[in-house]
mmCIF file of C-alpha atoms and ligand atoms in Angstrom:
data_model
loop_
_atom_site.group_PDB
_atom_site.id
_atom_site.type_symbol
_atom_site.label_atom_id
_atom_site.label_comp_id
_atom_site.label_asym_id
_atom_site.label_seq_id
_atom_site.Cartn_x
_atom_site.Cartn_y
_atom_site.Cartn_z
ATOM 1 C CA UNK K 1 -0.127 0.297 -0.245
ATOM 2 C CA UNK K 2 1.282 3.674 -1.097
ATOM 3 C CA UNK K 3 -0.383 6.002 0.665
ATOM 4 C CA UNK K 4 -1.619 8.761 -2.261
ATOM 5 C CA UNK K 5 -2.553 11.352 -0.394
ATOM 6 C CA UNK K 6 -2.334 11.286 3.380
ATOM 7 C CA UNK K 7 -4.844 12.558 6.313
ATOM 8 C CA UNK K 8 -3.899 15.960 6.726
ATOM 9 C CA UNK K 9 -4.214 16.452 2.985
ATOM 10 C CA UNK K 10 -7.833 14.932 3.373
ATOM 11 C CA UNK K 11 -8.171 17.255 6.263
ATOM 12 C CA UNK K 12 -6.987 20.130 4.743
ATOM 13 C CA UNK K 13 -9.677 19.569 0.864
ATOM 14 C CA UNK K 14 -12.507 18.890 2.697
ATOM 15 C CA UNK K 15 -12.180 21.865 4.484
ATOM 16 C CA UNK K 16 -11.765 24.158 1.606
ATOM 17 C CA UNK K 17 -14.263 22.697 -0.322
ATOM 18 C CA UNK K 18 -16.817 23.282 2.717
ATOM 19 C CA UNK K 19 -15.582 27.375 2.064
ATOM 20 C CA UNK K 20 -16.187 26.582 -1.770
ATOM 21 C CA UNK K 21 -19.301 25.443 -0.939
ATOM 22 C CA UNK K 22 -20.628 27.681 1.423
ATOM 23 C CA UNK K 23 -19.067 30.650 -1.032
ATOM 24 C CA UNK K 24 -21.980 29.311 -3.530
ATOM 25 C CA UNK K 25 -25.380 28.165 -1.700
ATOM 26 C CA UNK K 26 -25.206 30.514 1.652
ATOM 27 C CA UNK K 27 -25.820 33.633 0.985
ATOM 28 C CA UNK K 28 -29.424 34.503 1.683
ATOM 29 C CA UNK K 29 -30.022 30.728 1.683
ATOM 30 C CA UNK K 30 -33.762 29.865 4.524
ATOM 31 C CA UNK K 31 -33.513 27.751 6.038
ATOM 32 C CA UNK K 32 -36.726 25.914 4.923
ATOM 33 C CA UNK K 33 -35.174 25.605 1.516
ATOM 34 C CA UNK K 34 -31.668 23.522 2.830
ATOM 35 C CA UNK K 35 -29.286 22.535 0.497
ATOM 36 C CA UNK K 36 -29.825 18.635 -0.223
ATOM 37 C CA UNK K 37 -26.934 16.623 0.377
ATOM 38 C CA UNK K 38 -26.704 12.931 -1.829
ATOM 39 C CA UNK K 39 -24.413 11.460 -0.157
ATOM 40 C CA UNK K 40 -23.704 7.595 -2.901
ATOM 41 C CA UNK K 41 -23.018 4.519 -0.884
ATOM 42 C CA UNK K 42 -21.467 3.370 0.808
ATOM 43 C CA UNK K 43 -18.292 4.733 -0.487
ATOM 44 C CA UNK K 44 -18.758 8.226 0.167
ATOM 45 C CA UNK K 45 -19.820 7.984 4.366
ATOM 46 C CA UNK K 46 -16.409 9.330 5.786
ATOM 47 C CA UNK K 47 -16.044 11.525 3.183
ATOM 48 C CA UNK K 48 -19.943 13.596 3.666
ATOM 49 C CA UNK K 49 -20.010 12.853 7.317
ATOM 50 C CA UNK K 50 -16.243 15.236 7.558
ATOM 51 C CA UNK K 51 -16.976 17.517 4.748
ATOM 52 C CA UNK K 52 -21.113 18.323 5.857
ATOM 53 C CA UNK K 53 -19.939 19.479 9.119
ATOM 54 C CA UNK K 54 -17.350 21.988 7.770
ATOM 55 C CA UNK K 55 -20.689 23.815 5.447
ATOM 56 C CA UNK K 56 -22.316 26.273 7.349
ATOM 57 C CA UNK K 57 -25.562 26.409 4.084
ATOM 58 C CA UNK K 58 -28.158 25.265 6.389
ATOM 59 C CA UNK K 59 -28.681 22.081 4.664
ATOM 60 C CA UNK K 60 -30.555 18.273 4.606
ATOM 61 C CA UNK K 61 -28.797 15.236 4.170
ATOM 62 C CA UNK K 62 -30.179 11.864 2.365
ATOM 63 C CA UNK K 63 -27.811 9.007 0.874
ATOM 64 C CA UNK K 64 -28.527 6.719 -2.915
ATOM 65 C CA UNK K 65 -27.144 3.619 -3.396
ATOM 66 C CA UNK K 66 -26.987 2.495 -7.063
ATOM 67 C CA UNK K 67 -25.390 -1.135 -8.213
ATOM 68 C CA UNK K 68 -24.261 -2.008 -11.665
ATOM 69 C CA UNK K 69 -26.145 -4.521 -12.855
ATOM 70 C CA UNK K 70 -24.461 -8.206 -14.049
ATOM 71 C CA UNK K 71 -20.569 -8.575 -14.526
ATOM 72 C CA UNK K 72 -19.054 -5.296 -14.441
ATOM 73 C CA UNK K 73 -18.413 -3.492 -16.847
ATOM 74 C CA UNK K 74 -20.691 -5.470 -19.242
ATOM 75 C CA UNK K 75 -23.635 -3.081 -19.308
ATOM 76 C CA UNK K 76 -22.634 -0.045 -18.833
ATOM 77 C CA UNK K 77 -24.938 2.598 -17.517
ATOM 78 C CA UNK K 78 -28.040 0.885 -16.525
ATOM 79 C CA UNK K 79 -27.647 0.916 -12.550
ATOM 80 C CA UNK K 80 -30.517 -0.044 -10.610
ATOM 81 C CA UNK K 81 -31.047 1.959 -6.985
ATOM 82 C CA UNK K 82 -30.211 0.296 -4.291
ATOM 83 C CA UNK K 83 -31.958 2.749 -2.026
ATOM 84 C CA UNK K 84 -33.233 6.076 -3.616
ATOM 85 C CA UNK K 85 -33.808 9.428 -0.706
ATOM 86 C CA UNK K 86 -36.365 10.298 0.848
ATOM 87 C CA UNK K 87 -35.878 14.144 0.283
ATOM 88 C CA UNK K 88 -37.573 15.896 -2.413
ATOM 89 C CA UNK K 89 -35.744 17.376 -4.690
ATOM 90 C CA UNK K 90 -38.348 19.289 -6.864
ATOM 91 C CA UNK K 91 -37.807 22.658 -6.978
ATOM 92 C CA UNK K 92 -34.610 22.274 -4.692
ATOM 93 C CA UNK K 93 -30.833 22.605 -4.617
ATOM 94 C CA UNK K 94 -29.042 19.096 -5.442
ATOM 95 C CA UNK K 95 -25.203 18.278 -4.497
ATOM 96 C CA UNK K 96 -24.361 15.041 -5.199
ATOM 97 C CA UNK K 97 -21.244 13.966 -2.603
ATOM 98 C CA UNK K 98 -19.611 11.263 -4.415
ATOM 99 C CA UNK K 99 -15.433 9.717 -2.328
ATOM 100 C CA UNK K 100 -14.881 8.561 -7.219
ATOM 101 C CA UNK K 101 -15.647 9.405 -10.432
ATOM 102 C CA UNK K 102 -14.032 6.691 -12.653
ATOM 103 C CA UNK K 103 -15.622 6.404 -15.854
ATOM 104 C CA UNK K 104 -18.619 8.289 -15.487
ATOM 105 C CA UNK K 105 -21.630 5.945 -15.537
ATOM 106 C CA UNK K 106 -22.617 6.132 -11.765
ATOM 107 C CA UNK K 107 -22.335 10.435 -11.612
ATOM 108 C CA UNK K 108 -23.975 10.702 -15.126
ATOM 109 C CA UNK K 109 -27.123 8.352 -14.332
ATOM 110 C CA UNK K 110 -26.984 10.291 -10.804
ATOM 111 C CA UNK K 111 -27.245 13.747 -12.409
ATOM 112 C CA UNK K 112 -29.760 12.708 -14.696
ATOM 113 C CA UNK K 113 -31.668 11.521 -12.734
ATOM 114 C CA UNK K 114 -32.388 14.521 -10.144
ATOM 115 C CA UNK K 115 -32.489 16.998 -12.686
ATOM 116 C CA UNK K 116 -35.055 15.010 -13.960
ATOM 117 C CA UNK K 117 -37.242 14.603 -11.230
ATOM 118 C CA UNK K 118 -37.186 18.696 -11.575
ATOM 119 C CA UNK K 119 -33.910 19.819 -9.035
ATOM 120 C CA UNK K 120 -33.757 23.616 -9.592
ATOM 121 C CA UNK K 121 -29.847 22.595 -9.529
ATOM 122 C CA UNK K 122 -27.911 19.658 -9.558
ATOM 123 C CA UNK K 123 -24.069 20.401 -9.011
ATOM 124 C CA UNK K 124 -21.629 17.462 -8.538
ATOM 125 C CA UNK K 125 -19.243 17.623 -5.566
ATOM 126 C CA UNK K 126 -16.170 13.872 -6.002
ATOM 127 C CA UNK K 127 -13.767 13.631 -3.212
ATOM 128 C CA UNK K 128 -10.969 11.436 -5.940
ATOM 129 C CA UNK K 129 -11.103 13.135 -10.132
ATOM 130 C CA UNK K 130 -9.938 10.287 -11.719
ATOM 131 C CA UNK K 131 -9.975 11.847 -15.456
ATOM 132 C CA UNK K 132 -7.527 8.318 -17.020
ATOM 133 C CA UNK K 133 -10.407 6.029 -16.743
ATOM 134 C CA UNK K 134 -12.935 8.561 -17.846
ATOM 135 C CA UNK K 135 -15.394 6.827 -20.633
ATOM 136 C CA UNK K 136 -18.210 9.913 -20.278
ATOM 137 C CA UNK K 137 -18.752 12.954 -19.584
ATOM 138 C CA UNK K 138 -19.156 13.989 -16.177
ATOM 139 C CA UNK K 139 -18.767 18.035 -14.525
ATOM 140 C CA UNK K 140 -17.412 18.019 -11.325
ATOM 141 C CA UNK K 141 -18.524 21.318 -9.890
ATOM 142 C CA UNK K 142 -16.325 20.698 -7.077
ATOM 143 C CA UNK K 143 -13.105 18.745 -6.664
ATOM 144 C CA UNK K 144 -10.705 17.179 -3.652
ATOM 145 C CA UNK K 145 -8.517 15.852 -5.679
ATOM 146 C CA UNK K 146 -6.993 14.622 -9.533
ATOM 147 C CA UNK K 147 -6.213 11.398 -9.578
ATOM 148 C CA UNK K 148 -4.193 9.031 -10.886
ATOM 149 C CA UNK K 149 -5.425 6.156 -12.914
ATOM 150 C CA UNK K 150 -4.759 3.395 -10.286
ATOM 151 C CA UNK K 151 -6.812 1.598 -7.982
ATOM 152 C CA UNK K 152 -7.074 3.196 -4.208
ATOM 153 C CA UNK K 153 -8.625 2.779 -1.442
ATOM 154 C CA UNK K 154 -9.332 3.842 2.159
ATOM 155 C CA UNK K 155 -11.458 6.708 3.368
ATOM 156 C CA UNK K 156 -15.126 5.323 2.469
ATOM 157 C CA UNK K 157 -12.869 3.512 -0.871
ATOM 158 C CA UNK K 158 -12.504 -0.328 -0.404
ATOM 159 C CA UNK K 159 -11.268 -3.509 -1.989
ATOM 160 C CA UNK K 160 -13.802 -6.256 -0.986
ATOM 161 C CA UNK K 161 -15.255 -3.903 1.447
ATOM 162 C CA UNK K 162 -11.871 -4.068 2.927
ATOM 163 C CA UNK K 163 -9.793 -0.511 4.048
ATOM 164 C CA UNK K 164 -12.578 1.795 3.786
ATOM 165 C CA UNK K 165 -11.738 2.937 7.291
ATOM 166 C CA UNK K 166 -8.215 3.771 6.532
ATOM 167 C CA UNK K 167 -7.945 7.904 7.266
ATOM 168 C CA UNK K 168 -5.470 8.079 3.388
ATOM 169 C CA UNK K 169 -6.517 7.680 0.710
ATOM 170 C CA UNK K 170 -3.426 4.264 -0.498
ATOM 171 C CA UNK K 171 -3.274 2.563 -3.726
ATOM 172 C CA UNK K 172 -3.404 -0.794 -3.467
ATOM 173 C CA UNK K 173 -0.217 -3.001 -4.935
ATOM 174 C CA UNK K 174 -1.751 -6.567 -3.769
ATOM 175 C CA UNK K 175 -3.187 -8.682 -2.076
ATOM 176 C CA UNK K 176 -0.801 -9.158 0.693
ATOM 177 C CA UNK K 177 -1.444 -6.946 3.877
ATOM 178 C CA UNK K 178 -0.482 -3.787 3.841
HETATM 179 C C1 PRP O 1 -18.035 3.400 -6.879
HETATM 180 C C2 PRP O 1 -18.264 4.789 -5.973
HETATM 181 C C3 PRP O 1 -18.937 5.706 -7.858
HETATM 182 C C4 PRP O 1 -18.641 4.716 -8.488
HETATM 183 C C5 PRP O 1 -18.031 5.815 -9.249
HETATM 184 O O1 PRP O 1 -18.342 2.535 -6.702
HETATM 185 O O2 PRP O 1 -18.467 4.996 -5.298
HETATM 186 O O3 PRP O 1 -20.462 5.428 -7.074
HETATM 187 O O4 PRP O 1 -17.762 4.144 -8.365
HETATM 188 O O5 PRP O 1 -17.141 4.561 -10.584
HETATM 189 P P1 PRP O 1 -17.720 4.524 -12.177
HETATM 190 O O6 PRP O 1 -18.084 6.611 -12.768
HETATM 191 O O7 PRP O 1 -17.442 3.675 -13.038
HETATM 192 O O8 PRP O 1 -19.237 4.539 -12.934
HETATM 193 P P2 PRP O 1 -18.907 1.164 -5.773
HETATM 194 O O9 PRP O 1 -19.753 0.869 -7.242
HETATM 195 O O10 PRP O 1 -17.825 0.789 -6.155
HETATM 196 O O11 PRP O 1 -19.135 0.956 -4.338
HETATM 197 P P3 PRP O 1 -19.460 2.151 -3.368
HETATM 198 O O12 PRP O 1 -19.510 2.636 -3.416
HETATM 199 O O13 PRP O 1 -20.937 0.256 -2.551
HETATM 200 O O14 PRP O 1 -17.878 0.796 -3.206
#
């Protein structure tokens, strides 16, 4: 395991992202018109939790989960909703929170879905942008770190459900325990 982004770097950038979000959403926002923040499970949970503690904009939090049909990559773009959000997004500003944009299929579909549901605006905040792996275009409004095309784990990201709780982002280089 090679550390790609340290805990300190994560903390610093997450704070900056919170300030960027407040800069765009806080001014004049009424408490009865909260920013609807939607974390995409499971990878985003650590990011969502750290980020939103620092955001001052009135907000509501919800979670959404998808899964690909069949073998990953075999039916690209076809996503199943495993868990839908509880909140209505009609007429609301929605901010999707994601750990990583890889091929882009997941986020493209999620962004389209919330627009279709009548959100006033839909933006994306992604901690990691693996641009070299992109197959469909996805606009990232708030990006934590551009990263190389490597298999990364930690801070929510897993290898076969392991390593999500690492406090840093590491490059997974093999089967041996780190
Ligand atoms: C990861 C990540 C994104 C998606 C990005 O989730 O959290 O949701 O893949 O990939 P894409 O850009 O190629 O569509 P994953 O399906 O691994 O589930 P998890 O968050 O539960 O680990």
